[in-house]
């Protein structure tokens, strides 16, 4: 075991790897509660039940996808990077694909499955480098930052801090309401913990918020701590149902869904790999060893996760918390994966996780994602315009896909008028045309 994971080369041991794996798990365990909340559209009123995914099944699918993904990453790529259904991608799935486009969640899972397969093909063939290079750096950063604003807005809305207003569209909610105050308390606690660099700050913040809700009676006490694992039947294999009627797969909407899942996962994974590897001192000549294996592990995890019944499974930047306490090999990822597997037995605790409890997690993760704003060269107007439009249109249109589409249409235009068209990759022109068609036929 030590030889396979090269403990001597990275000057590590079982204690450091186990501690690192546990720390990473605590840092990202919030996804076990947040993912079912988002995919079940909890808190969204006036929609039919068939648009909502079963929370219990999604909880199980989330834990299993994280277990399998982290196991693959640990064994195949041997990186101390854990995987789980990604934040932002789950929001895109629930609020854009299902709620806005009206696509059944079963077909949405088919889109996730297809994106995972395409990702695997791109990884094996080496085409991923071509696509990565085609998208300008500023646009990559804009997409991530825009998703950060979007999920922050979702968190504020779910907590009742931001509410609907017929005159101004949105306004501040009833701040003296008990559940709103609980969410505010959770946000403050989580921000303080994260600012103090406490390992697992987001997860601990959720625990403290839940405890506050239980003590004040705003959240009902769970009937048990350990319980029977919920059935995964409502979501397992649903991704294959769409193949019974292939006609619903050959639409512009479905193509946009696949491309968005593929695009976001593609760059989110690449960025996470570089960030974690750099922190762990694994980069060689500015190159990432075994990058192909890591990306392939990510794609396989997405395929498996979609079959279980959850959105794109991707590498988590929270893995840096495990690296910070000593994790250097894939053994730490295996430890994290086992922790997610054990979490299946604690499903009754999910009853205490309300929108007020998950709001702090969404907001803090949104802040971290918005950090990419600093990577955009705002002094160059031809780059600032498409980047800004991408970012601002996501929360305003309540659609990640719309934000990406608007930004990717404006980018070639601003580059053309400033005579920098030679710097635009042909793929960007193709995407511009596709997104224009998307607005004409989908939103026309």
XYZ file of C-alpha atoms in Angstrom:
444
model
C 0.000 0.000 0.000
C 2.737 2.461 0.961
C 4.670 1.585 -2.186
C 1.675 1.996 -4.502
C 0.816 5.430 -3.121
C 4.510 6.416 -2.885
C 4.447 7.442 0.765
C 8.240 7.738 0.884
C 8.421 9.971 -2.196
C 5.878 12.419 -0.758
C 7.193 12.076 2.806
C 3.822 11.100 4.249
C 2.329 8.323 6.389
C -1.019 6.714 7.242
C -1.721 9.188 10.044
C -1.329 12.231 7.793
C -3.347 10.674 4.981
C -6.201 9.597 7.253
C -6.293 12.998 8.971
C -6.212 14.717 5.586
C -9.018 12.522 4.249
C -11.197 13.191 7.303
C -10.553 16.937 7.079
C -11.539 16.986 3.413
C -14.724 15.072 4.215
C -15.719 17.543 6.928
C -15.031 20.421 4.543
C -17.326 19.081 1.827
C -19.882 17.032 3.798
C -22.366 19.888 3.381
C -23.104 18.565 -0.118
C -24.946 15.610 1.466
C -27.586 18.042 2.703
C -27.413 20.792 0.085
C -27.627 18.591 -3.010
C -30.953 16.916 -2.057
C -32.362 20.335 -1.119
C -31.468 21.841 -4.496
C -32.406 18.915 -6.745
C -35.752 18.428 -4.984
C -36.482 22.147 -5.500
C -37.242 22.392 -1.802
C -38.772 25.743 -0.922
C -39.937 26.428 -4.484
C -43.706 26.803 -4.355
C -46.343 26.126 -6.963
C -44.618 23.400 -8.985
C -45.910 19.847 -9.526
C -44.370 16.978 -7.583
C -43.174 15.216 -10.739
C -40.680 18.058 -11.276
C -39.096 17.385 -7.887
C -36.535 14.665 -7.296
C -36.931 12.427 -4.236
C -34.741 13.851 -1.432
C -33.942 10.483 0.134
C -32.879 8.959 -3.172
C -30.749 12.007 -4.041
C -29.081 11.804 -0.613
C -28.074 8.193 -1.285
C -27.004 8.979 -4.855
C -24.891 11.893 -3.590
C -23.089 9.739 -1.024
C -22.503 6.880 -3.483
C -21.296 9.206 -6.254
C -18.854 10.848 -3.825
C -17.644 7.437 -2.647
C -17.092 6.064 -6.160
C -15.587 9.301 -7.499
C -13.142 9.716 -4.613
C -12.216 6.025 -4.815
C -11.454 6.293 -8.541
C -9.399 9.444 -8.053
C -7.442 7.830 -5.226
C -6.751 4.516 -6.935
C -6.338 5.571 -10.580
C -4.851 9.087 -10.431
C -3.473 8.788 -6.856
C -4.266 12.422 -6.075
C -5.500 13.669 -2.663
C -8.578 15.070 -4.382
C -12.111 14.095 -3.379
C -15.125 14.222 -5.659
C -18.862 14.787 -5.139
C -21.801 16.266 -7.074
C -20.709 19.802 -7.900
C -22.178 23.026 -6.594
C -23.354 25.266 -9.398
C -23.979 22.318 -11.673
C -26.757 21.105 -9.395
C -28.225 24.616 -9.390
C -28.083 24.722 -13.186
C -29.828 21.357 -13.319
C -32.634 22.273 -10.921
C -33.313 25.919 -11.696
C -32.416 26.123 -15.386
C -32.895 22.678 -16.917
C -35.956 21.607 -14.913
C -37.561 24.821 -13.666
C -36.870 27.209 -16.583
C -36.546 24.953 -19.634
C -39.214 22.574 -18.379
C -37.102 19.507 -19.152
C -38.038 16.504 -16.970
C -35.340 15.683 -14.448
C -35.032 12.190 -15.914
C -33.968 13.642 -19.274
C -31.719 16.073 -17.413
C -29.903 13.078 -15.900
C -29.515 11.713 -19.427
C -27.774 14.978 -20.282
C -25.427 14.493 -17.330
C -24.731 10.929 -18.478
C -23.981 12.058 -22.045
C -21.707 14.865 -20.833
C -19.754 12.344 -18.753
C -19.360 10.041 -21.749
C -18.218 12.925 -23.973
C -15.824 14.063 -21.251
C -14.306 10.571 -21.142
C -13.945 10.508 -24.935
C -12.339 13.956 -24.987
C -9.938 12.854 -22.266
C -8.927 9.643 -24.014
C -8.492 11.306 -27.424
C -6.655 14.330 -26.058
C -9.154 16.813 -27.554
C -9.634 18.401 -24.151
C -6.563 20.589 -24.651
C -8.012 21.971 -27.890
C -11.284 22.916 -26.223
C -9.591 24.382 -23.150
C -7.397 26.560 -25.330
C -10.379 27.711 -27.421
C -12.132 29.341 -24.458
C -10.385 32.564 -23.374
C -9.155 32.665 -19.798
C -11.339 35.638 -18.841
C -14.479 33.814 -19.987
C -13.592 30.743 -17.948
C -13.209 32.908 -14.871
C -16.421 34.783 -15.659
C -18.459 31.580 -15.819
C -17.201 30.441 -12.418
C -17.764 33.849 -10.831
C -21.238 34.097 -12.360
C -22.222 30.727 -10.938
C -20.974 31.975 -7.571
C -23.374 34.942 -7.735
C -26.183 32.686 -8.908
C -25.948 30.129 -6.092
C -25.567 32.972 -3.568
C -28.823 34.419 -4.880
C -30.442 30.976 -4.619
C -29.267 30.723 -0.995
C -30.552 34.182 -0.068
C -33.867 33.486 -1.753
C -34.304 30.058 -0.140
C -33.653 31.539 3.303
C -36.233 34.281 2.773
C -33.613 37.029 3.045
C -34.427 38.093 -0.512
C -38.065 37.837 -1.631
C -40.267 38.688 -4.593
C -41.528 42.238 -5.107
C -43.989 43.160 -7.864
C -42.547 46.663 -8.227
C -38.792 46.019 -8.004
C -38.715 42.263 -8.785
C -36.727 41.528 -5.602
C -36.423 43.121 -2.170
C -35.287 42.411 1.386
C -37.453 39.852 3.167
C -38.976 39.972 6.639
C -35.724 40.162 8.546
C -37.415 39.663 11.932
C -38.940 36.339 10.875
C -37.573 33.451 12.960
C -36.378 31.344 10.024
C -34.738 34.345 8.369
C -32.945 35.202 11.620
C -31.764 31.586 11.845
C -30.272 31.842 8.351
C -28.576 35.158 9.235
C -27.158 33.532 12.368
C -25.837 30.661 10.249
C -24.240 33.016 7.748
C -22.456 34.978 10.474
C -21.222 31.825 12.225
C -20.012 30.221 8.998
C -18.257 33.387 7.821
C -16.483 33.768 11.185
C -15.364 30.115 11.167
C -14.146 30.328 7.575
C -12.350 33.618 8.211
C -10.602 31.970 11.171
C -9.596 29.119 8.787
C -11.296 26.459 10.894
C -11.185 23.092 9.026
C -14.669 22.078 7.914
C -16.029 25.576 8.588
C -19.021 25.218 6.262
C -20.027 21.841 7.719
C -19.582 23.037 11.307
C -21.593 26.156 10.476
C -24.460 23.966 9.278
C -24.313 21.899 12.480
C -24.416 25.016 14.680
C -27.256 26.506 12.640
C -29.226 23.266 12.924
C -28.580 23.206 16.674
C -29.820 26.793 16.953
C -32.959 25.868 15.028
C -33.618 22.865 17.269
C -33.137 24.884 20.463
C -35.504 27.636 19.329
C -38.104 25.254 17.943
C -37.710 26.538 14.397
C -36.590 23.058 13.305
C -38.264 19.853 14.437
C -36.197 17.253 16.290
C -35.268 14.241 14.081
C -36.855 10.925 15.049
C -33.446 9.207 15.142
C -29.730 9.699 14.501
C -28.958 6.422 12.761
C -31.570 4.888 10.511
C -32.391 2.784 7.506
C -30.740 3.874 4.268
C -33.384 5.537 2.026
C -34.336 3.791 -1.196
C -32.445 4.878 -4.286
C -35.110 3.353 -6.544
C -36.814 6.688 -7.471
C -33.659 7.946 -9.226
C -31.526 4.877 -9.988
C -31.338 4.236 -13.731
C -33.682 7.130 -14.568
C -30.974 8.512 -16.867
C -31.710 5.668 -19.313
C -35.451 6.356 -19.593
C -34.975 9.038 -22.236
C -33.461 6.496 -24.642
C -36.912 4.876 -24.931
C -37.939 7.961 -26.922
C -34.754 9.229 -28.652
C -36.652 12.038 -30.341
C -36.608 14.151 -27.172
C -32.808 13.993 -27.138
C -32.295 15.604 -30.551
C -33.252 19.145 -29.645
C -31.361 22.438 -29.303
C -32.338 22.534 -25.627
C -30.820 19.135 -24.916
C -27.626 20.072 -26.799
C -27.295 23.239 -24.691
C -27.761 21.178 -21.517
C -25.011 18.726 -22.483
C -22.606 21.469 -23.577
C -23.146 23.434 -20.358
C -22.586 20.403 -18.122
C -19.502 19.486 -20.146
C -18.119 23.012 -20.203
C -18.506 23.773 -16.499
C -17.243 20.377 -15.341
C -14.357 20.567 -17.785
C -12.892 23.789 -16.471
C -13.940 23.361 -12.848
C -12.070 20.058 -12.710
C -8.994 21.408 -14.475
C -8.829 24.411 -12.135
C -9.239 22.267 -9.036
C -6.562 19.808 -10.150
C -4.044 22.590 -10.722
C -4.899 24.333 -7.428
C -4.616 21.202 -5.276
C -1.545 19.865 -7.063
C 0.208 23.215 -6.725
C -0.532 23.378 -2.999
C 0.722 19.812 -2.552
C 3.910 20.544 -4.522
C 3.095 18.011 -7.243
C 3.467 20.280 -10.279
C 6.492 19.551 -12.485
C 7.683 22.175 -14.984
C 4.262 23.817 -14.746
C 2.667 20.537 -15.844
C 0.358 18.216 -13.964
C 1.534 14.584 -13.779
C -1.171 11.981 -14.444
C -3.607 14.727 -15.504
C -5.252 12.395 -18.011
C -5.961 9.828 -15.302
C -7.412 12.477 -13.013
C -9.733 13.838 -15.719
C -10.740 10.314 -16.712
C -11.572 9.506 -13.079
C -13.730 12.620 -12.969
C -15.626 11.649 -16.118
C -16.236 8.078 -14.923
C -17.538 9.456 -11.613
C -20.004 11.658 -13.510
C -21.260 8.689 -15.529
C -21.714 6.538 -12.407
C -23.297 9.418 -10.474
C -25.855 10.080 -13.212
C -26.878 6.417 -13.128
C -27.336 6.614 -9.349
C -29.440 9.741 -9.823
C -27.439 12.903 -9.220
C -25.860 15.716 -11.186
C -22.273 16.005 -12.397
C -19.708 14.597 -9.977
C -16.601 16.747 -9.968
C -13.366 17.460 -8.096
C -13.748 19.625 -4.986
C -11.527 22.588 -4.171
C -12.201 21.758 -0.496
C -9.599 19.037 -0.987
C -7.036 21.763 -0.304
C -8.086 21.614 3.359
C -6.919 18.005 3.504
C -3.671 18.867 1.754
C -3.139 21.653 4.296
C -3.024 19.119 7.146
C -0.690 16.734 5.345
C -2.530 14.703 2.673
C -0.304 14.026 -0.318
C -1.561 10.828 -1.976
C -4.672 9.116 -3.242
C -5.001 7.220 0.042
C -6.524 10.376 1.560
C -9.178 10.410 -1.198
C -10.074 6.818 -0.391
C -10.527 7.780 3.271
C -12.857 10.626 2.229
C -14.821 8.264 0.008
C -15.297 5.750 2.844
C -16.569 8.573 5.080
C -19.238 9.400 2.494
C -20.229 5.740 2.391
C -20.612 5.618 6.183
C -22.708 8.790 6.064
C -25.500 6.765 4.422
C -26.476 5.412 7.830
C -27.165 8.911 9.211
C -29.986 9.848 6.826
C -32.489 10.790 9.629
C -30.316 13.817 10.395
C -31.182 15.231 6.977
C -34.584 16.208 8.401
C -32.980 19.084 10.324
C -31.372 20.508 7.202
C -33.761 23.232 6.051
C -33.246 26.095 3.597
C -32.103 28.283 6.496
C -29.382 25.729 7.272
C -28.129 25.320 3.703
C -28.197 29.048 2.874
C -24.852 29.781 4.628
C -23.158 27.004 2.642
C -24.489 28.329 -0.667
C -23.482 31.892 0.150
C -19.944 31.087 1.341
C -19.285 28.792 -1.636
C -20.618 31.599 -3.837
C -18.116 34.024 -2.294
C -15.260 31.610 -3.002
C -16.338 31.154 -6.619
C -16.736 34.902 -7.103
C -13.052 35.228 -6.201
C -12.304 34.581 -9.865
C -13.441 38.140 -10.628
C -9.920 39.232 -9.751
C -8.552 37.131 -12.619
C -10.398 39.161 -15.264
C -8.605 42.065 -16.933
C -11.287 44.723 -16.463
C -9.149 47.401 -18.126
C -9.608 45.734 -21.525
C -13.152 46.683 -22.487
C -13.437 44.051 -25.210
C -12.867 41.378 -22.554
C -14.692 43.110 -19.713
C -18.006 43.385 -21.604
C -18.572 39.680 -22.397
C -17.226 38.681 -18.987
C -19.547 41.108 -17.178
C -22.564 40.092 -19.243
C -21.868 36.423 -18.509
C -21.647 37.123 -14.781
C -24.606 39.467 -14.385
C -27.031 37.566 -16.625
C -26.830 34.376 -14.573
C -28.567 35.707 -11.438
C -30.744 38.242 -13.319
C -32.113 35.672 -15.783
C -32.074 32.956 -13.122
C -30.238 30.782 -15.636
C -26.596 29.741 -15.840
C -27.030 28.687 -19.474
C -28.431 32.097 -20.438
C -25.458 33.834 -18.838
C -22.984 31.660 -20.727
C -24.892 32.095 -23.983
C -25.021 35.909 -23.725
C -21.343 36.214 -22.852
C -20.206 33.838 -25.587
C -22.196 35.781 -28.165
C -20.686 39.120 -27.152
C -17.075 37.888 -26.961
C -16.509 37.380 -30.724
C -18.369 40.632 -31.436
C -16.230 42.811 -29.159
C -13.060 41.118 -30.400
C -14.074 41.720 -34.014
C -14.799 45.439 -33.604
C -11.498 45.981 -31.774
C -9.638 44.182 -34.597
C -8.542 41.321 -32.351
C -10.509 38.740 -34.321
C -7.383 36.723 -35.098
C -7.121 35.903 -31.393
C -10.566 34.282 -31.418
C -10.514 30.521 -31.878
C -12.880 29.166 -34.590
C -14.674 27.129 -31.913
C -15.811 30.390 -30.290
C -17.508 31.459 -33.546
C -19.245 28.091 -33.718
C -20.446 28.519 -30.130
C -21.682 32.028 -30.923
C -23.843 30.698 -33.760
C -25.147 27.837 -31.612
C -26.110 30.196 -28.799
C -27.851 32.584 -31.200
C -29.865 29.627 -32.482
C -30.551 28.729 -28.849
C -32.195 32.120 -28.244
C -34.093 32.028 -31.535
C -35.577 28.550 -31.162
C -35.712 28.139 -27.378
C -36.477 31.665 -26.172
C -37.830 33.109 -29.386
